[in-house]
Coordinates of C-alpha atoms and ligand atoms in Angstrom, one line a residue:
Chain C
X1 CA -45.2 -71.9 74.6
X2 CA -43.1 -70.4 71.6
X3 CA -40.4 -72.6 70.1
X4 CA -36.9 -72.5 71.7
X5 CA -35.5 -71.4 68.7
X6 CA -37.1 -69.4 65.9
X7 CA -35.2 -68.9 62.6
X8 CA -37.1 -66.1 60.6
X9 CA -36.2 -65.3 57.0
X10 CA -32.5 -65.9 57.6
X11 CA -30.3 -65.6 54.5
X12 CA -26.5 -65.8 54.4
X13 CA -24.1 -65.4 51.8
X14 CA -20.3 -65.1 51.6
X15 CA -18.1 -63.1 49.5
X16 CA -15.7 -65.0 47.4
X17 CA -13.4 -62.6 45.9
X18 CA -15.6 -60.0 44.5
X19 CA -18.8 -62.5 44.0
X20 CA -21.3 -62.7 46.4
X21 CA -22.2 -66.5 47.0
X22 CA -25.5 -67.1 48.5
X23 CA -25.6 -70.1 50.7
X24 CA -28.6 -69.9 52.7
X25 CA -32.0 -68.4 51.3
X26 CA -34.7 -67.3 53.5
X27 CA -34.6 -70.1 55.9
X28 CA -37.8 -70.4 58.2
X29 CA -37.2 -73.0 60.8
X30 CA -38.7 -73.6 64.5
X31 CA -37.1 -75.9 67.0
X32 CA -39.1 -76.8 70.0
X33 CA -37.6 -77.1 73.4
X34 CA -36.6 -80.8 74.1
X35 CA -36.5 -81.5 70.3
X36 CA -33.7 -84.0 68.7
X37 CA -33.4 -82.7 65.1
X38 CA -31.3 -84.0 62.7
X39 CA -30.3 -81.8 59.6
X40 CA -29.5 -83.8 56.4
X41 CA -28.5 -82.7 52.8
X42 CA -25.8 -83.0 50.4
X43 CA -22.2 -81.5 50.6
X44 CA -22.2 -77.7 50.4
X45 CA -25.8 -77.3 50.9
X46 CA -25.3 -75.0 53.8
X47 CA -25.8 -77.3 56.8
X48 CA -22.8 -76.2 58.9
X49 CA -23.5 -72.4 57.8
X50 CA -27.0 -72.8 59.4
X51 CA -25.5 -74.5 62.4
X52 CA -23.0 -71.9 62.8
X53 CA -25.7 -69.1 62.8
X54 CA -27.7 -71.0 65.3
X55 CA -24.8 -71.4 67.7
X56 CA -23.9 -67.6 67.4
X57 CA -20.4 -68.2 65.9
X58 CA -21.4 -66.5 62.4
X59 CA -23.9 -64.0 61.8
X60 CA -26.7 -64.0 59.1
X61 CA -26.8 -61.6 56.4
X62 CA -30.4 -60.9 56.8
X63 CA -33.2 -62.1 59.1
X64 CA -33.6 -63.0 62.7
X65 CA -32.6 -65.9 65.1
X66 CA -34.3 -65.9 68.3
X67 CA -33.1 -68.4 71.0
X68 CA -35.5 -68.3 74.0
X69 CA -36.4 -64.8 73.3
X70 CA -32.9 -63.4 72.7
X71 CA -32.2 -62.1 69.2
X72 CA -28.8 -63.4 68.6
X73 CA -28.4 -61.6 65.6
X74 CA -28.5 -58.2 67.4
X75 CA -25.8 -59.0 70.0
X76 CA -22.4 -57.5 70.0
X77 CA -19.3 -59.6 69.5
X78 CA -18.6 -59.8 73.4
X79 CA -22.2 -60.5 74.3
X80 CA -22.5 -63.2 71.8
X81 CA -19.3 -65.0 73.5
X82 CA -20.9 -64.6 76.7
X83 CA -24.2 -66.0 75.3
X84 CA -22.6 -68.9 73.7
X85 CA -20.6 -70.0 77.0
X86 CA -24.1 -70.0 78.6
X87 CA -26.4 -71.4 76.2
X88 CA -24.7 -73.5 73.6
X89 CA -22.8 -77.0 73.8
X90 CA -20.6 -77.7 71.0
X91 CA -19.7 -81.3 69.4
X92 CA -17.5 -81.5 66.5
X93 CA -16.9 -84.1 63.9
X94 CA -13.1 -84.3 64.9
X95 CA -14.0 -83.7 68.6
X96 CA -11.7 -80.7 69.0
X97 CA -10.6 -81.2 72.3
X98 CA -7.3 -79.5 73.6
X99 CA -4.5 -81.7 73.1
X100 CA -2.3 -80.6 76.2
X101 CA -5.1 -80.7 78.4
X102 CA -6.6 -83.7 80.3
X103 CA -10.2 -85.0 79.7
X104 CA -11.1 -83.5 83.0
X105 CA -9.3 -80.1 82.2
X106 CA -11.1 -80.1 78.9
X107 CA -14.6 -80.4 80.4
X108 CA -13.7 -77.8 83.1
X109 CA -12.7 -75.4 80.1
X110 CA -16.2 -73.9 79.7
X111 CA -16.8 -73.6 83.3
X112 CA -13.7 -71.2 83.7
X113 CA -16.1 -68.6 82.0
X114 CA -18.7 -69.0 84.7
X115 CA -18.5 -67.7 88.0
X116 CA -18.2 -71.0 89.6
X117 CA -15.7 -72.0 92.3
X118 CA -13.1 -74.5 91.7
X119 CA -14.8 -76.9 94.0
X120 CA -18.2 -76.4 92.1
X121 CA -16.3 -76.7 88.8
X122 CA -15.1 -80.0 90.0
X123 CA -18.3 -81.3 91.0
X124 CA -19.7 -80.3 87.8
X125 CA -17.1 -81.6 85.4
X126 CA -17.1 -84.9 87.3
X127 CA -20.8 -85.4 86.9
X128 CA -20.7 -84.8 83.2
X129 CA -17.8 -86.9 82.9
X130 CA -19.6 -89.7 84.8
X131 CA -22.7 -89.1 82.5
X132 CA -20.8 -89.9 79.3
X133 CA -19.0 -92.9 81.0
X134 CA -15.7 -91.5 81.4
X135 CA -15.1 -91.1 85.1
X136 CA -12.2 -93.6 85.0
X137 CA -10.6 -91.6 82.1
X138 CA -10.4 -88.2 83.4
X139 CA -6.6 -87.7 83.8
X140 CA -6.0 -89.0 80.3
X141 CA -5.0 -86.9 77.6
X142 CA -7.0 -86.7 74.2
X143 CA -4.2 -88.8 72.5
X144 CA -4.4 -91.6 75.1
X145 CA -8.4 -92.1 74.2
X146 CA -10.1 -93.8 71.3
X147 CA -12.1 -91.8 69.0
X148 CA -15.3 -92.9 70.7
X149 CA -13.9 -92.0 74.3
X150 CA -12.8 -88.5 72.7
X151 CA -16.2 -87.8 71.4
X152 CA -17.7 -88.8 74.8
X153 CA -15.3 -86.2 76.4
X154 CA -16.4 -83.7 73.9
X155 CA -20.0 -84.5 74.7
X156 CA -19.2 -83.9 78.4
X157 CA -17.5 -80.7 77.7
X158 CA -20.7 -79.6 75.7
X159 CA -23.1 -80.4 78.5
X160 CA -21.1 -79.3 81.3
X161 CA -22.5 -75.8 81.7
X162 CA -26.0 -77.3 81.3
X163 CA -26.7 -75.2 77.9
X164 CA -30.1 -74.6 76.4
X165 CA -29.0 -76.5 73.1
X166 CA -26.4 -79.0 72.2
X167 CA -25.3 -78.6 68.4
X168 CA -23.4 -81.3 66.8
X169 CA -21.9 -81.1 63.2
X170 CA -21.5 -84.6 62.0
X171 CA -20.7 -85.8 65.7
X172 CA -20.4 -89.4 64.5
X173 CA -18.7 -88.5 61.0
X174 CA -15.3 -89.8 62.1
X175 CA -16.3 -93.0 64.0
X176 CA -16.4 -96.6 63.3
X177 CA -19.9 -98.2 63.3
X178 CA -19.7 -99.2 67.1
X179 CA -18.5 -96.1 68.5
X180 CA -21.1 -94.2 66.4
X181 CA -23.8 -96.2 68.0
X182 CA -22.4 -95.5 71.4
X183 CA -22.6 -91.8 70.7
X184 CA -26.1 -91.8 69.3
X185 CA -27.3 -93.7 72.2
X186 CA -25.7 -91.1 74.5
X187 CA -27.1 -88.2 72.7
X188 CA -30.6 -89.9 72.8
X189 CA -30.2 -90.3 76.3
X190 CA -29.3 -86.7 76.9
X191 CA -32.6 -85.9 74.9
X192 CA -34.9 -88.3 76.7
X193 CA -33.4 -88.6 80.3
X194 CA -32.1 -85.0 80.7
X195 CA -34.7 -83.2 78.5
X196 CA -32.0 -81.6 76.4
X197 CA -32.5 -80.0 72.9
X198 CA -30.2 -81.3 70.4
X199 CA -29.5 -80.2 66.9
X200 CA -27.3 -82.4 64.8
X201 CA -26.1 -82.4 61.2
X202 CA -25.4 -85.9 59.6
X203 CA -24.9 -87.8 56.3
X204 CA -26.1 -90.9 57.9
X205 CA -29.7 -91.9 57.8
X206 CA -29.3 -94.3 60.3
X207 CA -28.1 -91.6 62.5
X208 CA -31.0 -89.4 61.6
X209 CA -33.5 -92.1 62.7
X210 CA -32.6 -91.7 66.1
X211 CA -33.7 -88.1 66.1
X212 CA -37.4 -87.2 66.7
X213 CA -37.4 -85.1 63.6
X214 CA -35.3 -84.6 60.3
X215 CA -35.2 -81.6 58.2
X216 CA -33.6 -81.6 54.7
X217 CA -31.6 -78.8 53.2
X218 CA -30.7 -78.4 49.5
X219 CA -28.8 -75.7 47.9
X220 CA -29.6 -73.3 50.6
X221 CA -33.3 -74.1 51.1
X222 CA -35.2 -76.1 53.5
X223 CA -37.2 -78.8 51.7
Chain B
X1 CA -11.9 -66.0 83.7
X2 CA -9.1 -66.5 81.3
X3 CA -7.5 -69.5 79.4
X4 CA -5.7 -71.3 82.0
X5 CA -1.9 -70.5 82.0
X6 CA -1.2 -74.4 81.9
X7 CA -2.7 -74.1 78.4
X8 CA 0.2 -71.7 77.4
X9 CA 2.7 -73.5 79.4
X10 CA 2.0 -76.8 78.1
X11 CA 1.7 -76.1 74.6
X12 CA 4.9 -74.4 74.8
X13 CA 6.5 -77.6 76.5
X14 CA 4.9 -79.9 73.9
X15 CA 6.6 -78.4 71.1
X16 CA 9.8 -79.0 68.9
X17 CA 12.9 -78.1 67.4
X18 CA 12.0 -74.5 66.5
X19 CA 11.1 -73.9 70.1
X20 CA 14.5 -75.2 71.3
X21 CA 16.3 -73.1 68.6
X22 CA 14.2 -70.1 69.7
X23 CA 15.2 -70.6 73.4
X24 CA 18.8 -71.0 72.5
X25 CA 18.7 -67.8 70.6
X26 CA 17.2 -65.8 73.2
X27 CA 19.5 -67.6 75.8
X28 CA 22.7 -66.5 73.6
X29 CA 21.5 -62.9 73.3
X30 CA 20.7 -62.7 76.9
X31 CA 24.2 -64.3 77.6
X32 CA 25.9 -61.6 75.6
X33 CA 23.8 -58.8 77.3
X34 CA 24.3 -60.2 80.8
X35 CA 28.1 -60.5 79.9
X36 CA 28.4 -56.9 79.1
X37 CA 26.6 -55.6 81.9
X38 CA 28.8 -58.0 84.3
X39 CA 31.9 -56.5 82.5
X40 CA 30.7 -52.8 83.0
X41 CA 30.0 -53.5 86.7
X42 CA 33.2 -55.5 87.1
X43 CA 35.3 -52.4 86.1
X44 CA 33.3 -50.2 88.4
X45 CA 33.3 -52.6 91.3
X46 CA 37.1 -53.3 91.0
X47 CA 38.0 -49.5 90.8
X48 CA 35.6 -48.8 93.5
X49 CA 37.2 -51.4 95.8
X50 CA 40.4 -49.9 95.1
X51 CA 39.7 -46.9 97.3
X52 CA 38.9 -46.7 100.9
X53 CA 36.0 -44.7 102.7
X54 CA 38.3 -43.2 105.2
X55 CA 41.2 -42.1 102.9
X56 CA 41.1 -38.8 101.1
X57 CA 42.9 -38.4 97.8
X58 CA 44.0 -35.0 96.5
X59 CA 44.6 -34.1 92.9
X60 CA 44.8 -31.0 90.8
X61 CA 41.3 -30.0 89.7
X62 CA 42.0 -29.8 86.0
X63 CA 43.4 -33.3 86.1
X64 CA 41.3 -36.2 85.1
X65 CA 43.6 -38.9 86.0
X66 CA 46.4 -39.4 88.3
X67 CA 49.4 -39.2 85.8
X68 CA 48.1 -35.8 84.7
X69 CA 48.0 -34.3 88.3
X70 CA 50.6 -32.4 89.9
X71 CA 51.0 -31.5 93.5
X72 CA 54.3 -29.5 94.4
X73 CA 56.3 -29.7 97.6
X74 CA 54.8 -26.5 99.0
X75 CA 51.3 -27.8 98.7
X76 CA 52.1 -31.1 100.1
X77 CA 53.5 -28.9 103.1
X78 CA 50.0 -27.2 103.3
X79 CA 48.0 -30.4 103.1
X80 CA 50.1 -31.7 106.0
X81 CA 48.9 -28.8 108.4
X82 CA 45.0 -29.8 107.7
X83 CA 42.9 -31.2 110.7
X84 CA 41.5 -34.7 111.0
X85 CA 44.6 -36.4 109.6
X86 CA 45.1 -39.7 111.3
X87 CA 48.5 -40.3 112.9
X88 CA 50.5 -43.6 113.7
X89 CA 51.4 -44.5 117.2
X90 CA 54.8 -42.9 116.5
X91 CA 52.9 -39.5 115.8
X92 CA 53.7 -39.4 112.2
X93 CA 50.7 -38.3 110.0
X94 CA 49.5 -41.1 107.6
X95 CA 50.0 -39.4 104.2
X96 CA 51.3 -40.7 101.1
X97 CA 52.8 -38.2 98.5
X98 CA 52.5 -40.4 95.3
X99 CA 54.4 -39.9 92.0
X100 CA 52.3 -42.0 89.3
X101 CA 54.2 -42.8 86.0
X102 CA 53.2 -45.2 83.2
X103 CA 55.7 -47.7 81.8
X104 CA 55.7 -50.2 78.9
X105 CA 55.9 -53.9 79.4
X106 CA 55.2 -56.8 77.3
X107 CA 52.2 -58.9 78.0
X108 CA 53.0 -62.9 78.2
X109 CA 50.8 -63.7 75.3
X110 CA 52.4 -60.9 73.1
X111 CA 51.7 -57.1 72.8
X112 CA 52.9 -54.1 74.8
X113 CA 50.8 -52.6 77.4
X114 CA 50.9 -49.6 79.8
X115 CA 51.4 -50.3 83.5
X116 CA 51.1 -47.9 86.1
X117 CA 54.2 -47.3 88.6
X118 CA 53.3 -45.9 92.0
X119 CA 55.6 -44.2 94.3
X120 CA 54.5 -44.3 97.7
X121 CA 55.7 -43.0 101.1
X122 CA 56.9 -44.8 104.4
X123 CA 53.3 -44.7 105.8
X124 CA 51.9 -46.8 103.1
X125 CA 50.9 -49.8 105.1
X126 CA 48.9 -47.9 107.4
X127 CA 47.3 -45.9 104.5
X128 CA 46.1 -49.1 102.7
X129 CA 46.3 -52.2 105.0
X130 CA 44.6 -54.3 102.3
X131 CA 47.5 -54.6 100.5
X132 CA 49.5 -57.8 101.4
X133 CA 52.8 -59.1 100.4
X134 CA 52.2 -62.7 99.0
X135 CA 55.8 -63.6 98.1
X136 CA 59.2 -62.1 98.4
X137 CA 59.7 -59.0 100.6
X138 CA 58.6 -55.2 100.4
X139 CA 60.9 -52.8 98.5
X140 CA 63.1 -51.1 100.8
X141 CA 62.9 -47.3 100.9
X142 CA 66.0 -45.6 99.5
X143 CA 66.7 -48.3 96.8
X144 CA 65.3 -48.7 93.5
X145 CA 63.2 -51.8 94.0
X146 CA 59.8 -52.4 93.2
X147 CA 56.9 -54.8 94.3
X148 CA 54.3 -56.0 91.8
X149 CA 50.6 -56.5 92.0
X150 CA 49.3 -60.0 91.3
X151 CA 47.7 -59.1 88.0
X152 CA 50.9 -57.8 86.5
X153 CA 52.8 -60.6 88.0
X154 CA 50.6 -63.1 86.2
X155 CA 50.3 -61.4 82.9
X156 CA 53.5 -59.8 81.9
X157 CA 56.8 -60.7 81.1
X158 CA 59.7 -59.5 83.2
X159 CA 57.5 -59.2 86.3
X160 CA 58.6 -62.0 88.3
X161 CA 60.6 -61.8 91.5
X162 CA 64.2 -61.2 90.6
X163 CA 63.4 -59.7 87.3
X164 CA 64.8 -56.2 86.4
X165 CA 62.6 -53.6 85.1
X166 CA 64.0 -50.9 82.9
X167 CA 62.8 -47.5 83.0
X168 CA 64.0 -44.0 83.6
X169 CA 67.3 -44.9 82.7
X170 CA 67.8 -47.4 85.3
X171 CA 67.0 -51.0 86.6
X172 CA 64.5 -51.7 89.2
X173 CA 64.6 -55.0 90.8
X174 CA 61.2 -56.6 91.6
X175 CA 61.5 -58.1 95.0
X176 CA 57.9 -59.0 96.1
X177 CA 54.5 -59.7 94.8
X178 CA 51.3 -58.3 96.5
X179 CA 47.3 -58.7 96.5
X180 CA 45.0 -56.1 97.4
X181 CA 41.4 -57.7 97.4
X182 CA 41.2 -57.8 93.8
X183 CA 41.4 -54.1 93.3
X184 CA 43.0 -51.8 90.9
X185 CA 46.3 -51.7 92.8
X186 CA 47.0 -55.1 91.7
X187 CA 47.5 -54.1 88.2
X188 CA 50.3 -51.7 89.6
X189 CA 54.0 -51.7 90.6
X190 CA 54.8 -49.9 93.7
X191 CA 58.3 -48.6 94.8
X192 CA 59.7 -45.7 96.9
X193 CA 58.1 -42.4 95.8
X194 CA 61.4 -40.5 96.6
X195 CA 63.3 -42.9 94.3
X196 CA 60.8 -42.5 91.4
X197 CA 61.0 -38.6 91.6
X198 CA 64.6 -38.8 91.6
X199 CA 64.8 -41.0 88.8
X200 CA 62.4 -38.9 86.7
X201 CA 64.0 -35.7 87.7
X202 CA 60.7 -34.4 89.0
X203 CA 62.1 -32.5 92.0
X204 CA 59.5 -33.0 94.7
X205 CA 56.3 -32.6 92.7
X206 CA 54.2 -35.6 93.0
X207 CA 51.2 -36.6 91.1
X208 CA 48.6 -37.1 93.9
X209 CA 48.5 -37.1 97.8
X210 CA 46.4 -39.5 99.6
X211 CA 46.1 -39.4 103.4
X212 CA 44.1 -41.3 106.1
X213 CA 41.2 -39.5 108.2
X214 CA 40.8 -40.1 111.6
X215 CA 37.5 -41.5 110.6
X216 CA 35.4 -41.6 107.6
X217 CA 32.8 -39.3 109.3
X218 CA 35.4 -36.7 109.6
X219 CA 35.7 -35.9 105.8
X220 CA 33.2 -33.1 106.0
X221 CA 35.2 -31.2 108.4
X222 CA 38.4 -32.0 106.7
X223 CA 36.9 -30.6 103.5
X224 CA 35.9 -27.4 105.0
X225 CA 39.2 -26.6 106.1
X226 CA 40.5 -27.8 102.8
X227 CA 38.2 -25.5 100.9
X228 CA 39.0 -22.5 103.1
X229 CA 42.6 -22.6 102.4
X230 CA 43.2 -20.4 99.4
X231 CA 46.6 -22.0 98.7
X232 CA 44.6 -25.2 97.9
X233 CA 42.2 -23.5 95.3
X234 CA 43.5 -25.4 92.4
X235 CA 43.2 -28.7 94.0
X236 CA 40.5 -31.1 94.9
X237 CA 39.9 -33.5 97.7
X238 CA 37.9 -36.6 97.1
X239 CA 37.1 -39.7 99.3
X240 CA 39.5 -42.2 97.7
X241 CA 36.8 -44.7 97.1
X242 CA 34.7 -41.9 94.9
X243 CA 38.1 -41.0 93.3
X244 CA 38.7 -44.5 91.8
X245 CA 35.2 -45.1 91.2
X246 CA 35.2 -42.0 88.9
X247 CA 38.0 -43.4 87.1
X248 CA 35.8 -46.2 85.7
X249 CA 33.2 -44.2 84.1
X250 CA 35.0 -43.9 80.2
X251 CA 35.4 -47.6 80.4
X252 CA 31.9 -48.5 81.8
X253 CA 30.3 -46.3 79.5
X254 CA 32.1 -47.5 76.5
X255 CA 31.5 -51.1 77.3
X256 CA 28.0 -50.5 78.1
X257 CA 27.1 -48.6 74.9
X258 CA 29.1 -51.0 72.7
X259 CA 27.6 -54.0 74.3
X260 CA 24.1 -52.7 74.3
X261 CA 24.3 -51.5 70.6
X262 CA 25.7 -55.3 69.5
X263 CA 23.1 -56.9 71.9
X264 CA 20.1 -54.9 70.3
X265 CA 21.3 -56.0 66.9
X266 CA 21.3 -59.6 68.1
X267 CA 18.0 -59.2 69.7
X268 CA 16.4 -58.4 66.6
X269 CA 17.3 -62.0 65.3
X270 CA 16.2 -63.5 68.5
X271 CA 13.0 -61.7 68.2
X272 CA 12.1 -62.8 64.8
X273 CA 13.0 -66.3 65.9
X274 CA 10.3 -66.0 68.6
X275 CA 7.9 -64.5 66.0
X276 CA 8.4 -67.3 63.5
X277 CA 8.0 -69.8 66.3
X278 CA 4.9 -68.2 67.5
X279 CA 3.3 -67.8 63.9
X280 CA 4.0 -71.3 63.5
X281 CA 2.1 -72.3 66.7
X282 CA -0.9 -70.1 65.6
X283 CA -1.0 -71.9 62.3
X284 CA -0.8 -75.4 63.7
X285 CA -3.4 -74.5 66.3
X286 CA -6.0 -72.6 64.3
X287 CA -9.0 -75.3 64.8
X288 CA -7.8 -75.0 68.5
X289 CA -8.4 -71.4 68.7
X290 CA -11.6 -71.7 66.9
X291 CA -12.9 -74.1 69.4
X292 CA -11.8 -72.1 72.4
X293 CA -13.6 -69.1 70.8
X294 CA -16.9 -71.2 70.0
X295 CA -16.8 -72.0 74.0
X296 CA -17.0 -68.6 74.6
X297 CA -13.5 -67.4 75.0
X298 CA -13.0 -63.9 73.7
X299 CA -10.3 -62.5 71.5
X300 CA -8.7 -61.0 74.4
X301 CA -8.1 -64.4 76.3
X302 CA -6.5 -65.8 73.0
X303 CA -4.3 -63.0 72.7
X304 CA -3.1 -63.2 76.1
X305 CA -2.8 -67.1 76.2
X306 CA -0.3 -66.8 73.1
X307 CA 1.6 -63.7 74.4
X308 CA 2.0 -65.8 77.6
X309 CA 3.2 -68.7 75.6
X310 CA 5.9 -66.5 74.0
X311 CA 6.7 -64.8 77.2
X312 CA 7.4 -68.4 78.7
X313 CA 9.8 -69.2 75.9
X314 CA 11.6 -65.9 76.2
X315 CA 12.0 -65.7 79.9
X316 CA 13.2 -69.6 79.9
X317 CA 15.8 -68.4 77.2
X318 CA 16.6 -65.6 79.5
X319 CA 17.3 -67.9 82.6
X320 CA 19.3 -70.0 80.5
X321 CA 21.4 -67.2 79.2
X322 CA 21.7 -65.5 82.9
X323 CA 22.6 -68.9 84.2
X324 CA 25.5 -69.3 81.6
X325 CA 26.6 -65.8 82.1
X326 CA 26.9 -66.4 85.9
X327 CA 29.6 -68.7 85.3
X328 CA 31.9 -65.8 83.8
X329 CA 32.0 -64.6 87.6
X330 CA 35.0 -66.8 87.6
X331 CA 36.8 -65.2 84.8
X332 CA 38.7 -62.1 84.9
X333 CA 40.3 -60.0 82.1
X334 CA 42.9 -57.2 81.6
X335 CA 42.6 -54.3 79.4
X336 CA 43.5 -50.5 79.2
X337 CA 41.5 -48.2 81.3
X338 CA 40.7 -45.1 79.2
X339 CA 40.7 -42.9 82.2
X340 CA 44.2 -43.8 83.6
X341 CA 45.5 -45.1 80.2
X342 CA 47.0 -48.0 82.0
X343 CA 46.3 -51.8 82.5
X344 CA 43.5 -52.9 84.7
X345 CA 42.4 -56.3 85.3
X346 CA 38.9 -56.9 86.6
X347 CA 36.5 -59.8 86.9
X348 CA 32.8 -59.9 85.6
X349 CA 30.4 -59.4 88.5
X350 CA 26.8 -60.2 88.5
X351 CA 24.2 -58.6 90.6
X352 CA 20.5 -58.8 91.1
X353 CA 20.1 -56.0 89.0
X354 CA 21.7 -57.5 86.1
X355 CA 19.7 -60.8 86.7
X356 CA 16.6 -58.4 86.5
X357 CA 17.7 -56.5 83.6
X358 CA 18.6 -59.5 81.7
X359 CA 15.1 -61.2 82.3
X360 CA 13.2 -57.9 81.4
X361 CA 15.5 -57.9 78.2
X362 CA 14.4 -61.5 77.5
X363 CA 10.6 -60.9 78.1
X364 CA 10.8 -57.8 76.0
X365 CA 12.0 -60.0 73.1
X366 CA 9.3 -62.4 73.8
X367 CA 6.4 -59.9 74.0
X368 CA 7.8 -58.1 70.8
X369 CA 8.3 -61.5 69.0
X370 CA 4.8 -62.9 70.2
X371 CA 2.7 -59.9 69.8
X372 CA 2.0 -59.8 66.0
X373 CA 1.4 -63.8 66.1
X374 CA -0.9 -63.5 69.1
X375 CA -2.8 -60.6 67.3
X376 CA -3.1 -62.7 64.3
X377 CA -4.6 -65.6 66.7
X378 CA -6.9 -63.3 68.2
X379 CA -8.1 -61.8 65.0
X380 CA -9.1 -65.2 63.4
X381 CA -12.8 -65.6 62.6
X382 CA -14.4 -68.5 64.4
X383 CA -16.1 -70.2 61.3
X384 CA -12.8 -69.8 59.2
X385 CA -10.5 -71.4 61.9
X386 CA -12.8 -74.2 62.5
X387 CA -13.0 -75.0 59.0
X388 CA -9.2 -75.2 58.9
X389 CA -9.0 -78.9 59.6
Ligands
ATP1 N1 -16.3 -68.9 55.5 C1 -16.7 -68.9 54.1 N2 -16.3 -68.4 53.1 C2 -16.6 -68.6 51.8 N3 -17.7 -69.5 51.7 C3 -18.0 -70.4 52.6 C4 -17.6 -70.1 53.8 N4 -18.1 -71.1 54.5 C5 -19.0 -71.9 53.7 N5 -18.8 -71.4 52.5 C6 -19.5 -72.1 51.4 O1 -20.8 -72.1 51.6 C7 -21.4 -73.4 51.0 C8 -22.2 -74.1 52.2 O2 -21.1 -74.5 53.2 P1 -21.4 -75.5 54.4 O3 -20.2 -75.8 55.2 O4 -22.3 -74.9 55.2 O5 -21.8 -76.8 53.8 P2 -22.3 -78.2 54.4 O6 -23.8 -78.5 54.0 O7 -22.0 -78.1 55.8 O8 -21.3 -79.0 53.7 P3 -20.8 -80.4 54.1 O9 -21.5 -81.7 54.0 O10 -19.6 -80.6 53.1 O11 -20.0 -80.3 55.3 C9 -20.1 -74.0 50.4 O12 -20.2 -73.8 49.1 C10 -19.1 -73.4 50.9 O13 -18.0 -73.3 50.2
MG2 MG1 -20.5 -78.9 57.0

């Protein structure tokens, strides 16, 4: 079986003023289905940029990104939005929950982009909240939750559509040690028990240990 | 499916002082807008209610108000011969030959204004049964006595029972006050038509002739006879209600034009207020927008969510404005009517149309103010907005 994610000769540069700033240079990387990969590297090395390309919220300057046979670098913006809704689960460093919506409503949000009925959405959102252990906090607003709980709600939001890949940019970066531990255990469980493919960026070697495989990136090159 | 409306609504609710100021701004503009329309409609309604549907008013074609119309004695005789005129039980036709003049009187709060004095004929109580004496007594025909409409009685000096009003070289004693369902007649003095003609040396030429029809439906048949008579060529017969309603046109147009002009200028301010509020909202929620987009919501969804929010804001302002304006219905004001050049009291009047127009006006401010900020929100690049921590 071919790898789930194939990154082929991907380069990315940004324009700053009138200078072209290279951020990623000819990256080649395969991620197998069911893998839990950690990406490490110093600040500014291009980790977030690479993650954004794989998640389809940014486009490479050159090269191809294939996710289960779809070349996402070729998709139109609208098609890409739809693709993200179906295939990617996002976990952010600062959780990025919508403050005016309850935990339940936040988790239900990505399902609004699917053809599911209200009843089906309810069932799925509740299942996701149960998996992350927040079934008793569904009606709480983000500011009524602790950091760890917020991140668990965010993980529930990321898994609720049953995406191909879960992507996390420093998902434990803003948490205390215990909460970080909880989140890592949860991710491990998603990987082992639910066979999810996970890709996270982290600065914490202890967190990287929990992954099956760690890749290092430096100044835009995989090393 | 779109971003739930709850998102827009709750964001709008969870906001701060700027939001409240914006709502107040929109509310004030809508208040003024509604007030102007209520005023214009009040004038129209007051004058329309002055006339009855089964009365016909005959005036000279070239005259655009009662005071500039002249109907001579022989024409009055011709009118009497027309068919379909209602009769009293004693057999006399219900017709009032009315001289209309304007006099000056001092307002109680200072300043002079023009007041209509209407001379009427003996069948007047049958012609306009809505006119009801509230105090004192009716004037006696054959004497120089007057009764005074409620509005003039309340607002002018020397218009109380027992007062003597001086005009046409004589003193006219006020002997009673009357009401007429809040219509324009309440802004008039009434007396004996013949006495008025005599005092002003007008012979027997009155201003207008008003008569009652057997029924409102007989107007067409009356009008046919009227139009066929060559002696009446220079005259025009109109349903009394339509005649007086037309007497509101200048004032209504003036109030509406001036009012709309002022409110449109004000509304620029309120629209800019809404724009600033929404730009702030977009700036504060940049990361949120990036998050929604990364979840798969499209630019269009973002645009609509923010427009909705702006719309909620302005409609709420609109509701507050209309609510406050609705209390104006308890107020009446008095001013010169440009058509008749004389004083007219009217109340602010609210209609469903005015409510709808005011809310549409508010919504337009919301959409215009929210448009550019919403476009900005929709145009943000996902990666940039996620970085805006
Ligand atoms: N939208 C952008 N426009 C211009 N430059 C950018 C943009 N995004 C990233 N960069 C630049 O690209 C480089 C890599 O950024 P990136 O965020 O991928 O690094 P990172 O490895 O995630 O760093 P950190 O550990 O600090 O999060 C940086 O020099 C950054 O300034
Ligand atoms: Mg980063």
